[in-house]
Amino acid sequence: MTPAAFAPARPGAVLGCGARGQNAAAVAALIDCLARGLPIHASLAGIRADGAMPGAWLCCQSSGSGGRVKTIRRSHASWIASFEVNRAAFGLSARDRYAVLGQLGHSLALYAALEALHLGAGLMVLAGDSPRRQRATLAEAGATVLYATPTQLHRLLLAGQGALPAVAHVFCGGGRLDAACRAGVAALCPNAAIRAFYGASETSFITIADAETPEGSVGRAYPGVDLRLDAEGRIAVASPYLFQGYAEPDLPMPPRRDGHLTTGDIGRLDDRGNLFLRGRESRMVTVADRNLFLEDVEAVLAATSARPCAALALPDARRGHAVVAAVEGAGDDALAASLRRACREALGDHAAPRRIVFLARLPRLGSDKPDLAALARLVAP
């Protein structure tokens, strides 16, 4: 029978909290909540008990990519259900050594840490270490399971030489894993199965992509997920993994259609059930009377530059919107020309960025996604 509450951590489960011990307080607070059966509240400010009364509840924060950080409230059981799926489907066990690269205030990192502790596995929380130090720790400690965002994986690939043969599972969430990054991770972790998840803080896992997934797809429905698309491609989902609601009293639940939670994303399914995302409905803009998903522009930019990047649409009196691209790294006129040409050839003239801005580092949210609101303030004319 599946338990309704997270299991306490076994003694000695924590193998590392960063080179300077910078994650020790958050990890200790999490373990204390588990030991005392207290509700957990996780944010970028740290981990704390959400009240003094025992309860199998968890509050964590959304990434803020939609413009506002929201506090997600869910039951322990909603994550335990997927822990058991992952245990059965991928052979995860107490023998594994998990490595988490992000802060525990980010839901992907928190999920990975709780999965490790619930299954009795070892846990390393390496947030705040340099990618070079993270890579060295993964090798020295013999990490077997790695949870990371695409940005964290990109940085890991740039951090040095040498493979990580002990890694058996790489789980990627929080954004699109492009083909170049996937290939790099396959070379870095030659014995690992690489799986990318599509989902959200509110829904947890929706689809899973692996080596058999067609290029450009985010995979097929994760076990237990019922996926529905309407005539316009709007995605809705029902599963045991959904959240209970927001802690903020002014925030209503997202809309539901026949019991299915709407995600705000647009996509399509092929005849084998593979989901192809177009992008967020809120990030579809009109340029010269043509609809454009900014995620499509970002995919071309990333594939062409192999750098972190983001696309924005700023108001334009003549064309409706003008695309502006931001690319991390030193300015490069030749690269800028290549990026415009690649967007034009792949998506059409309307998708070619009007401006390309090079920044030493893109502004980021706590989840390591680009902070689009801060970026808009930086590049606005």
Tab-separated table of C-alpha atoms in Angstrom:
chain	number	residue	atom	x	y	z
A	1	MET	CA	0.000	0.000	0.000
A	2	THR	CA	1.396	3.414	-0.953
A	3	PRO	CA	2.109	5.542	2.147
A	4	ALA	CA	0.353	8.890	2.540
A	5	ALA	CA	3.321	10.726	4.084
A	6	PHE	CA	7.028	11.010	3.284
A	7	ALA	CA	9.255	8.591	5.152
A	8	PRO	CA	11.826	10.006	7.600
A	9	ALA	CA	15.383	10.121	6.283
A	10	ARG	CA	17.574	7.197	7.250
A	11	PRO	CA	20.709	7.975	9.290
A	12	GLY	CA	23.650	8.873	7.075
A	13	ALA	CA	21.493	9.558	4.019
A	14	VAL	CA	22.976	13.033	3.454
A	15	LEU	CA	26.292	12.673	1.631
A	16	GLY	CA	27.026	16.329	0.978
A	17	CYS	CA	25.625	19.852	1.240
A	18	GLY	CA	28.014	21.734	-1.039
A	19	ALA	CA	31.713	22.533	-0.844
A	20	ARG	CA	31.140	25.195	1.839
A	21	GLY	CA	28.225	23.454	3.522
A	22	GLN	CA	25.976	26.184	2.123
A	23	ASN	CA	22.939	23.887	1.844
A	24	ALA	CA	23.290	22.303	5.290
A	25	ALA	CA	20.661	24.454	6.986
A	26	ALA	CA	18.015	23.777	4.341
A	27	VAL	CA	18.739	20.048	4.329
A	28	ALA	CA	18.659	19.881	8.147
A	29	ALA	CA	15.323	21.711	8.247
A	30	LEU	CA	13.875	19.331	5.661
A	31	ILE	CA	15.032	16.265	7.592
A	32	ASP	CA	13.615	17.706	10.818
A	33	CYS	CA	10.197	18.186	9.190
A	34	LEU	CA	10.282	14.577	7.985
A	35	ALA	CA	11.315	13.264	11.385
A	36	ARG	CA	8.540	15.143	13.212
A	37	GLY	CA	5.881	14.659	10.533
A	38	LEU	CA	5.377	18.399	10.125
A	39	PRO	CA	4.094	20.114	6.984
A	40	ILE	CA	6.941	21.460	4.826
A	41	HIS	CA	7.212	24.986	3.460
A	42	ALA	CA	9.980	25.454	0.865
A	43	SER	CA	11.043	28.700	-0.785
A	44	LEU	CA	14.243	30.354	-1.934
A	45	ALA	CA	14.495	31.772	1.602
A	46	GLY	CA	14.897	28.222	2.945
A	47	ILE	CA	12.948	25.282	4.388
A	48	ARG	CA	10.729	25.537	7.458
A	49	ALA	CA	7.887	23.705	9.134
A	50	ASP	CA	4.539	25.056	7.952
A	51	GLY	CA	2.939	25.051	11.405
A	52	ALA	CA	3.394	23.053	14.586
A	53	MET	CA	0.732	20.407	13.945
A	54	PRO	CA	1.659	17.206	12.090
A	55	GLY	CA	0.301	16.925	8.569
A	56	ALA	CA	1.198	15.377	5.207
A	57	TRP	CA	1.272	18.665	3.310
A	58	LEU	CA	3.919	20.440	1.276
A	59	CYS	CA	4.101	24.045	0.102
A	60	CYS	CA	6.639	25.017	-2.524
A	61	GLN	CA	6.957	27.961	-4.860
A	62	SER	CA	6.465	28.184	-8.600
A	63	SER	CA	9.312	29.488	-10.739
A	64	GLY	CA	7.713	32.872	-11.327
A	65	SER	CA	8.083	32.498	-15.090
A	66	GLY	CA	4.434	33.535	-15.461
A	67	GLY	CA	5.161	36.872	-13.794
A	68	ARG	CA	4.303	36.046	-10.165
A	69	VAL	CA	5.769	33.533	-7.760
A	70	LYS	CA	2.927	31.363	-6.431
A	71	THR	CA	2.897	29.078	-3.414
A	72	ILE	CA	1.848	25.599	-4.509
A	73	ARG	CA	0.062	23.477	-1.888
A	74	ARG	CA	0.019	19.724	-2.411
A	75	SER	CA	-0.260	16.481	-0.458
A	76	HIS	CA	2.732	14.241	0.192
A	77	ALA	CA	0.792	11.485	-1.574
A	78	SER	CA	0.778	13.443	-4.852
A	79	TRP	CA	4.581	13.142	-5.032
A	80	ILE	CA	4.873	9.722	-3.411
A	81	ALA	CA	2.720	8.327	-6.229
A	82	SER	CA	5.378	9.335	-8.764
A	83	PHE	CA	8.245	8.200	-6.492
A	84	GLU	CA	6.740	4.718	-6.706
A	85	VAL	CA	6.332	4.978	-10.488
A	86	ASN	CA	10.003	5.963	-10.825
A	87	ARG	CA	11.117	3.194	-8.469
A	88	ALA	CA	9.252	0.563	-10.466
A	89	ALA	CA	9.861	1.891	-13.978
A	90	PHE	CA	13.519	2.926	-13.668
A	91	GLY	CA	14.850	0.650	-10.933
A	92	LEU	CA	15.647	3.426	-8.448
A	93	SER	CA	16.508	2.133	-4.986
A	94	ALA	CA	18.202	2.752	-1.657
A	95	ARG	CA	21.500	1.825	-3.320
A	96	ASP	CA	21.449	4.985	-5.437
A	97	ARG	CA	23.301	8.228	-4.771
A	98	TYR	CA	21.298	11.261	-5.829
A	99	ALA	CA	22.846	14.588	-6.825
A	100	VAL	CA	20.745	17.756	-6.919
A	101	LEU	CA	22.257	20.847	-8.559
A	102	GLY	CA	19.544	23.410	-7.710
A	103	GLN	CA	18.336	25.048	-4.502
A	104	LEU	CA	15.745	23.166	-2.479
A	105	GLY	CA	13.411	26.132	-2.890
A	106	HIS	CA	13.023	25.103	-6.541
A	107	SER	CA	10.396	22.391	-6.915
A	108	LEU	CA	12.514	20.122	-9.177
A	109	ALA	CA	15.385	20.066	-6.658
A	110	LEU	CA	13.010	19.619	-3.726
A	111	TYR	CA	11.238	16.771	-5.521
A	112	ALA	CA	14.557	15.007	-6.184
A	113	ALA	CA	15.729	15.432	-2.595
A	114	LEU	CA	12.468	14.089	-1.176
A	115	GLU	CA	12.472	11.171	-3.607
A	116	ALA	CA	16.001	10.241	-2.544
A	117	LEU	CA	15.222	10.458	1.168
A	118	HIS	CA	11.875	8.653	0.810
A	119	LEU	CA	13.495	5.773	-1.089
A	120	GLY	CA	16.371	5.581	1.402
A	121	ALA	CA	18.982	6.644	-1.142
A	122	GLY	CA	21.995	8.874	-0.509
A	123	LEU	CA	21.635	12.594	-1.237
A	124	MET	CA	24.014	15.381	-2.274
A	125	VAL	CA	22.668	18.945	-2.596
A	126	LEU	CA	25.236	20.907	-4.617
A	127	ALA	CA	23.446	24.227	-5.209
A	128	GLY	CA	25.839	27.160	-4.986
A	129	ASP	CA	28.919	25.213	-6.039
A	130	SER	CA	30.565	26.142	-9.311
A	131	PRO	CA	29.791	23.795	-12.212
A	132	ARG	CA	33.434	22.654	-12.109
A	133	ARG	CA	33.131	21.795	-8.415
A	134	GLN	CA	29.771	20.088	-9.002
A	135	ARG	CA	31.270	17.990	-11.752
A	136	ALA	CA	34.200	16.985	-9.535
A	137	THR	CA	31.854	16.042	-6.684
A	138	LEU	CA	29.700	13.917	-8.988
A	139	ALA	CA	32.821	11.998	-10.016
A	140	GLU	CA	34.357	11.701	-6.527
A	141	ALA	CA	31.119	10.627	-4.828
A	142	GLY	CA	30.022	8.230	-7.561
A	143	ALA	CA	26.610	9.837	-8.046
A	144	THR	CA	24.200	7.493	-9.832
A	145	VAL	CA	21.108	9.735	-10.194
A	146	LEU	CA	21.262	13.346	-11.371
A	147	TYR	CA	18.329	15.792	-11.366
A	148	ALA	CA	18.944	19.081	-13.196
A	149	THR	CA	17.459	21.756	-15.425
A	150	PRO	CA	18.687	22.204	-19.023
A	151	THR	CA	20.616	25.328	-17.972
A	152	GLN	CA	22.372	23.456	-15.180
A	153	LEU	CA	23.295	20.671	-17.593
A	154	HIS	CA	24.634	23.196	-20.129
A	155	ARG	CA	26.890	24.679	-17.451
A	156	LEU	CA	28.049	21.259	-16.333
A	157	LEU	CA	29.080	20.433	-19.900
A	158	LEU	CA	31.212	23.572	-20.117
A	159	ALA	CA	32.932	22.927	-16.797
A	160	GLY	CA	35.784	20.605	-17.737
A	161	GLN	CA	36.916	17.277	-19.056
A	162	GLY	CA	36.265	13.697	-18.046
A	163	ALA	CA	33.239	11.407	-18.041
A	164	LEU	CA	30.882	10.438	-15.212
A	165	PRO	CA	30.513	6.689	-15.780
A	166	ALA	CA	28.754	6.017	-12.447
A	167	VAL	CA	25.701	8.109	-13.389
A	168	ALA	CA	22.924	5.716	-14.441
A	169	HIS	CA	19.971	8.134	-14.601
A	170	VAL	CA	19.745	11.767	-15.696
A	171	PHE	CA	16.371	13.417	-15.098
A	172	CYS	CA	15.901	16.820	-16.683
A	173	GLY	CA	13.002	19.188	-16.010
A	174	GLY	CA	12.184	22.862	-16.001
A	175	GLY	CA	12.632	23.538	-19.707
A	176	ARG	CA	13.351	22.064	-23.114
A	177	LEU	CA	16.374	19.773	-23.389
A	178	ASP	CA	17.752	20.566	-26.838
A	179	ALA	CA	19.435	17.953	-29.014
A	180	ALA	CA	22.943	19.398	-28.601
A	181	CYS	CA	22.689	19.376	-24.810
A	182	ARG	CA	21.252	15.851	-24.800
A	183	ALA	CA	24.170	14.664	-26.948
A	184	GLY	CA	26.641	16.374	-24.626
A	185	VAL	CA	25.093	14.776	-21.549
A	186	ALA	CA	25.165	11.377	-23.270
A	187	ALA	CA	28.913	11.797	-23.790
A	188	LEU	CA	29.449	13.073	-20.233
A	189	CYS	CA	27.380	10.239	-18.700
A	190	PRO	CA	27.957	7.352	-21.136
A	191	ASN	CA	26.135	4.779	-19.013
A	192	ALA	CA	23.088	6.900	-18.193
A	193	ALA	CA	19.522	6.797	-19.429
A	194	ILE	CA	18.547	10.409	-20.104
A	195	ARG	CA	14.919	11.319	-19.487
A	196	ALA	CA	13.347	14.756	-19.818
A	197	PHE	CA	10.046	15.589	-18.181
A	198	TYR	CA	7.456	18.125	-19.221
A	199	GLY	CA	5.275	19.417	-16.422
A	200	ALA	CA	4.725	22.299	-14.025
A	201	SER	CA	4.792	22.946	-10.289
A	202	GLU	CA	0.994	22.586	-10.256
A	203	THR	CA	0.851	19.357	-12.261
A	204	SER	CA	4.149	17.618	-11.512
A	205	PHE	CA	4.983	15.204	-14.371
A	206	ILE	CA	2.863	15.304	-17.527
A	207	THR	CA	5.027	13.597	-20.166
A	208	ILE	CA	8.390	11.845	-20.262
A	209	ALA	CA	10.864	11.774	-23.167
A	210	ASP	CA	13.682	9.271	-23.584
A	211	ALA	CA	15.999	7.957	-26.296
A	212	GLU	CA	13.030	6.617	-28.299
A	213	THR	CA	11.165	9.943	-28.377
A	214	PRO	CA	10.973	11.672	-31.784
A	215	GLU	CA	13.029	14.831	-32.175
A	216	GLY	CA	11.093	17.892	-31.059
A	217	SER	CA	8.652	15.972	-28.846
A	218	VAL	CA	8.447	16.177	-25.058
A	219	GLY	CA	7.410	12.532	-24.964
A	220	ARG	CA	4.356	10.489	-24.140
A	221	ALA	CA	2.084	10.748	-21.116
A	222	TYR	CA	3.801	9.877	-17.844
A	223	PRO	CA	2.224	6.791	-16.210
A	224	GLY	CA	-1.088	7.672	-14.592
A	225	VAL	CA	-1.580	10.876	-16.610
A	226	ASP	CA	-4.636	11.453	-18.806
A	227	LEU	CA	-3.693	14.044	-21.406
A	228	ARG	CA	-6.288	15.948	-23.451
A	229	LEU	CA	-5.971	18.618	-26.138
A	230	ASP	CA	-8.852	20.702	-27.441
A	231	ALA	CA	-9.358	21.733	-31.067
A	232	GLU	CA	-6.949	24.679	-30.667
A	233	GLY	CA	-4.268	22.495	-29.063
A	234	ARG	CA	-4.762	23.720	-25.482
A	235	ILE	CA	-3.366	21.112	-23.109
A	236	ALA	CA	-5.271	19.830	-20.066
A	237	VAL	CA	-4.280	17.049	-17.689
A	238	ALA	CA	-5.742	14.795	-14.988
A	239	SER	CA	-3.522	12.649	-12.742
A	240	PRO	CA	-2.808	11.630	-9.129
A	241	TYR	CA	0.046	14.167	-9.121
A	242	LEU	CA	-1.935	17.420	-9.266
A	243	PHE	CA	-1.671	20.084	-6.584
A	244	GLN	CA	-4.460	21.024	-4.177
A	245	GLY	CA	-4.399	24.786	-4.733
A	246	TYR	CA	-2.472	27.980	-4.045
A	247	ALA	CA	-1.707	29.226	-0.549
A	248	GLU	CA	-2.408	32.822	-1.606
A	249	PRO	CA	-6.111	33.481	-0.981
A	250	ASP	CA	-6.469	35.795	-3.991
A	251	LEU	CA	-5.305	33.147	-6.470
A	252	PRO	CA	-8.027	30.908	-7.920
A	253	MET	CA	-7.384	27.401	-9.179
A	254	PRO	CA	-6.443	27.202	-12.868
A	255	PRO	CA	-9.430	26.419	-15.102
A	256	ARG	CA	-10.578	22.823	-15.515
A	257	ARG	CA	-12.291	21.127	-18.442
A	258	ASP	CA	-14.196	17.967	-17.523
A	259	GLY	CA	-12.009	17.481	-14.472
A	260	HIS	CA	-8.775	18.176	-16.370
A	261	LEU	CA	-6.516	21.028	-15.258
A	262	THR	CA	-5.520	23.405	-18.071
A	263	THR	CA	-1.796	24.100	-18.331
A	264	GLY	CA	-1.725	27.263	-20.435
A	265	ASP	CA	0.361	25.471	-23.076
A	266	ILE	CA	-0.412	24.783	-26.736
A	267	GLY	CA	0.651	21.591	-28.483
A	268	ARG	CA	-0.280	18.644	-30.672
A	269	LEU	CA	-0.220	14.850	-30.379
A	270	ASP	CA	1.045	12.505	-33.066
A	271	ASP	CA	-0.602	9.150	-33.779
A	272	ARG	CA	1.631	7.411	-31.201
A	273	GLY	CA	0.736	9.790	-28.402
A	274	ASN	CA	3.928	11.857	-28.537
A	275	LEU	CA	3.300	15.441	-27.452
A	276	PHE	CA	4.844	18.317	-29.404
A	277	LEU	CA	4.727	21.674	-27.629
A	278	ARG	CA	4.210	24.907	-29.526
A	279	GLY	CA	4.615	27.074	-26.440
A	280	ARG	CA	2.787	29.024	-23.782
A	281	GLU	CA	-0.460	30.554	-24.954
A	282	SER	CA	0.680	33.735	-23.191
A	283	ARG	CA	3.895	33.790	-25.260
A	284	MET	CA	2.227	33.606	-28.657
A	285	VAL	CA	2.538	37.021	-30.321
A	286	THR	CA	1.611	38.546	-33.664
A	287	VAL	CA	4.401	39.833	-35.878
A	288	ALA	CA	3.435	41.274	-39.256
A	289	ASP	CA	0.007	39.598	-38.989
A	290	ARG	CA	1.532	36.174	-38.353
A	291	ASN	CA	1.373	34.220	-35.111
A	292	LEU	CA	4.724	33.368	-33.568
A	293	PHE	CA	5.618	31.340	-30.473
A	294	LEU	CA	8.660	32.851	-28.805
A	295	GLU	CA	9.705	29.370	-27.659
A	296	ASP	CA	10.210	28.451	-31.336
A	297	VAL	CA	12.582	31.391	-31.709
A	298	GLU	CA	14.450	30.375	-28.563
A	299	ALA	CA	14.874	26.818	-29.831
A	300	VAL	CA	16.515	28.083	-33.031
A	301	LEU	CA	18.714	30.518	-31.103
A	302	ALA	CA	19.878	27.776	-28.724
A	303	ALA	CA	20.583	25.285	-31.508
A	304	THR	CA	22.565	27.846	-33.497
A	305	SER	CA	24.519	29.514	-30.700
A	306	ALA	CA	24.896	26.696	-28.129
A	307	ARG	CA	24.514	29.440	-25.518
A	308	PRO	CA	21.787	30.330	-23.004
A	309	CYS	CA	19.353	32.672	-24.737
A	310	ALA	CA	15.858	34.128	-24.602
A	311	ALA	CA	13.439	35.840	-26.965
A	312	LEU	CA	11.128	38.750	-26.222
A	313	ALA	CA	8.475	40.549	-28.249
A	314	LEU	CA	8.331	44.313	-27.793
A	315	PRO	CA	5.506	46.491	-29.133
A	316	ASP	CA	6.062	47.765	-32.656
A	317	ALA	CA	3.726	50.300	-34.277
A	318	ARG	CA	4.191	48.936	-37.777
A	319	ARG	CA	4.430	45.151	-37.281
A	320	GLY	CA	2.510	44.650	-34.026
A	321	HIS	CA	5.574	43.243	-32.285
A	322	ALA	CA	9.291	43.100	-32.914
A	323	VAL	CA	11.385	40.144	-31.772
A	324	VAL	CA	14.415	40.912	-29.606
A	325	ALA	CA	16.903	38.167	-28.756
A	326	ALA	CA	19.206	38.102	-25.738
A	327	VAL	CA	22.231	35.809	-25.836
A	328	GLU	CA	24.599	35.058	-22.983
A	329	GLY	CA	28.247	35.741	-23.699
A	330	ALA	CA	30.542	38.179	-25.467
A	331	GLY	CA	29.217	40.163	-28.418
A	332	ASP	CA	29.773	38.547	-31.797
A	333	ASP	CA	28.595	40.195	-35.028
A	334	ALA	CA	29.103	37.037	-37.074
A	335	LEU	CA	27.049	34.996	-34.611
A	336	ALA	CA	24.318	37.652	-34.608
A	337	ALA	CA	24.087	37.417	-38.395
A	338	SER	CA	23.946	33.616	-38.182
A	339	LEU	CA	21.159	33.766	-35.607
A	340	ARG	CA	19.036	36.075	-37.756
A	341	ARG	CA	19.585	33.893	-40.784
A	342	ALA	CA	18.739	30.692	-38.875
A	343	CYS	CA	15.490	32.163	-37.525
A	344	ARG	CA	14.515	33.449	-40.966
A	345	GLU	CA	15.195	30.093	-42.630
A	346	ALA	CA	13.520	27.983	-39.940
A	347	LEU	CA	10.508	30.131	-39.073
A	348	GLY	CA	10.130	32.917	-41.635
A	349	ASP	CA	11.140	36.555	-42.034
A	350	HIS	CA	8.840	37.679	-39.240
A	351	ALA	CA	10.782	35.576	-36.704
A	352	ALA	CA	14.198	37.113	-37.383
A	353	PRO	CA	15.164	39.224	-34.332
A	354	ARG	CA	15.097	42.958	-34.926
A	355	ARG	CA	17.820	43.303	-32.300
A	356	ILE	CA	20.237	40.824	-30.717
A	357	VAL	CA	21.630	41.820	-27.340
A	358	PHE	CA	24.639	40.066	-25.832
A	359	LEU	CA	24.816	39.983	-22.018
A	360	ALA	CA	27.542	38.654	-19.757
A	361	ARG	CA	24.823	36.676	-17.954
A	362	LEU	CA	21.094	36.494	-18.529
A	363	PRO	CA	19.011	37.510	-15.498
A	364	ARG	CA	17.537	34.387	-13.942
A	365	LEU	CA	14.788	33.319	-11.611
A	366	GLY	CA	15.438	31.119	-8.604
A	367	SER	CA	14.469	28.138	-10.771
A	368	ASP	CA	17.352	29.046	-13.160
A	369	LYS	CA	14.926	29.960	-15.945
A	370	PRO	CA	15.495	33.316	-17.668
A	371	ASP	CA	13.801	36.174	-15.839
A	372	LEU	CA	11.839	37.546	-18.773
A	373	ALA	CA	10.474	40.540	-16.874
A	374	ALA	CA	13.957	41.646	-15.791
A	375	LEU	CA	15.269	40.976	-19.283
A	376	ALA	CA	12.552	43.136	-20.827
A	377	ARG	CA	13.608	46.004	-18.583
A	378	LEU	CA	17.217	45.573	-19.697
A	379	VAL	CA	16.570	45.513	-23.441
A	380	ALA	CA	13.631	47.909	-23.726
A	381	PRO	CA	14.581	50.885	-25.938
